[in-house]
Amino acid sequence: MLFLTHLLAAALVGRWSRLAPLWLIVGAALPDLVDKPLAMAGVVDLYHTVGHSALVVPLAVAAAYTGRTGAALAVGWGSHLFLDALHIVINGRPGDALFLGWPLVTPPTPLAIPPGEFFVYYLWSPSFFLELLLWAVAVGIAVSDLRIRSAARRSGSDEQ
């Protein structure tokens, strides 16, 4: 999934949970903020490694037990991994979901292309349309919220 969609998904989780949206968003950003620079610097060969590994789950669980901030970070991080795995499976490459087991296992045919090239590759894929749907839902929610606030302001000013 695209980076901004991970952030949007975390914000939506924050809307429907009692977790802090800011920390959910930070948690959702972490996998890419860790892995993309490592791959671009040539430290690792793939763009899904350390930050995208399910082997980090014990750290996420430990963070979740530190309080609401840690829980939000862990849930945001988990949402990123879930969405990336979903995106890979929907696009017909279920074997590439093995990135979750890095470094113990690696996908048989991973996409080792930089983020910019990935965007062009990704356009018109099945999960691209899933992302469009997610963004459409978010826009619908935002428009609905604006209408509700506007109506509340109008009714409040009518009473004065």
PDB file of C-alpha atoms in Angstrom, residues 44-96:
ATOM      1  CA  VAL A  44      19.329  -4.408   2.920  1.00  0.00           C
ATOM      2  CA  ASP A  45      18.167  -5.667  -0.481  1.00  0.00           C
ATOM      3  CA  LEU A  46      14.415  -5.409   0.087  1.00  0.00           C
ATOM      4  CA  TYR A  47      12.013  -2.650   1.108  1.00  0.00           C
ATOM      5  CA  HIS A  48      10.190  -4.934   3.581  1.00  0.00           C
ATOM      6  CA  THR A  49      12.686  -6.067   6.219  1.00  0.00           C
ATOM      7  CA  VAL A  50      13.258  -4.999   9.828  1.00  0.00           C
ATOM      8  CA  GLY A  51      10.234  -2.705  10.248  1.00  0.00           C
ATOM      9  CA  HIS A  52       7.931  -5.065   8.374  1.00  0.00           C
ATOM     10  CA  SER A  53       8.947  -8.263  10.167  1.00  0.00           C
ATOM     11  CA  ALA A  54       6.373  -9.994  12.349  1.00  0.00           C
ATOM     12  CA  LEU A  55       9.327 -11.117  14.439  1.00  0.00           C
ATOM     13  CA  VAL A  56       9.115  -7.642  15.997  1.00  0.00           C
ATOM     14  CA  VAL A  57       5.735  -8.570  17.535  1.00  0.00           C
ATOM     15  CA  PRO A  58       7.258  -9.104  21.020  1.00  0.00           C
ATOM     16  CA  LEU A  59       8.497  -5.492  20.957  1.00  0.00           C
ATOM     17  CA  ALA A  60       5.085  -4.275  19.826  1.00  0.00           C
ATOM     18  CA  VAL A  61       3.378  -6.243  22.598  1.00  0.00           C
ATOM     19  CA  ALA A  62       5.837  -4.856  25.157  1.00  0.00           C
ATOM     20  CA  ALA A  63       5.135  -1.330  23.867  1.00  0.00           C
ATOM     21  CA  ALA A  64       1.388  -1.959  24.121  1.00  0.00           C
ATOM     22  CA  TYR A  65       1.762  -2.828  27.805  1.00  0.00           C
ATOM     23  CA  THR A  66       3.448   0.503  28.567  1.00  0.00           C
ATOM     24  CA  GLY A  67       0.178   2.401  28.225  1.00  0.00           C
ATOM     25  CA  ARG A  68      -2.172   3.976  25.729  1.00  0.00           C
ATOM     26  CA  THR A  69       0.615   5.593  23.696  1.00  0.00           C
ATOM     27  CA  GLY A  70       2.461   2.300  23.356  1.00  0.00           C
ATOM     28  CA  ALA A  71      -0.776   0.512  22.494  1.00  0.00           C
ATOM     29  CA  ALA A  72      -1.512   3.056  19.768  1.00  0.00           C
ATOM     30  CA  LEU A  73       2.009   2.669  18.346  1.00  0.00           C
ATOM     31  CA  ALA A  74       1.652  -1.123  18.325  1.00  0.00           C
ATOM     32  CA  VAL A  75      -1.792  -1.067  16.703  1.00  0.00           C
ATOM     33  CA  GLY A  76      -0.613   1.437  14.079  1.00  0.00           C
ATOM     34  CA  TRP A  77       2.415  -0.728  13.290  1.00  0.00           C
ATOM     35  CA  GLY A  78       0.227  -3.841  13.124  1.00  0.00           C
ATOM     36  CA  SER A  79      -2.226  -2.123  10.786  1.00  0.00           C
ATOM     37  CA  HIS A  80       0.651  -1.313   8.431  1.00  0.00           C
ATOM     38  CA  LEU A  81       1.803  -4.923   8.298  1.00  0.00           C
ATOM     39  CA  PHE A  82      -1.756  -6.194   7.843  1.00  0.00           C
ATOM     40  CA  LEU A  83      -2.464  -3.793   4.980  1.00  0.00           C
ATOM     41  CA  ASP A  84       0.835  -4.566   3.237  1.00  0.00           C
ATOM     42  CA  ALA A  85       0.180  -8.307   3.465  1.00  0.00           C
ATOM     43  CA  LEU A  86      -3.407  -7.815   2.257  1.00  0.00           C
ATOM     44  CA  HIS A  87      -2.206  -5.707  -0.664  1.00  0.00           C
ATOM     45  CA  ILE A  88       0.314  -8.379  -1.709  1.00  0.00           C
ATOM     46  CA  VAL A  89      -2.242 -11.185  -1.529  1.00  0.00           C
ATOM     47  CA  ILE A  90      -4.926  -9.193  -3.388  1.00  0.00           C
ATOM     48  CA  ASN A  91      -2.402  -8.451  -6.142  1.00  0.00           C
ATOM     49  CA  GLY A  92      -1.892 -12.187  -6.683  1.00  0.00           C
ATOM     50  CA  ARG A  93       1.489 -12.607  -4.989  1.00  0.00           C
ATOM     51  CA  PRO A  94       0.620 -14.445  -1.746  1.00  0.00           C
ATOM     52  CA  GLY A  95       4.094 -16.011  -1.546  1.00  0.00           C
ATOM     53  CA  ASP A  96       5.573 -12.536  -1.204  1.00  0.00           C
TER      54      ASP A  96
END
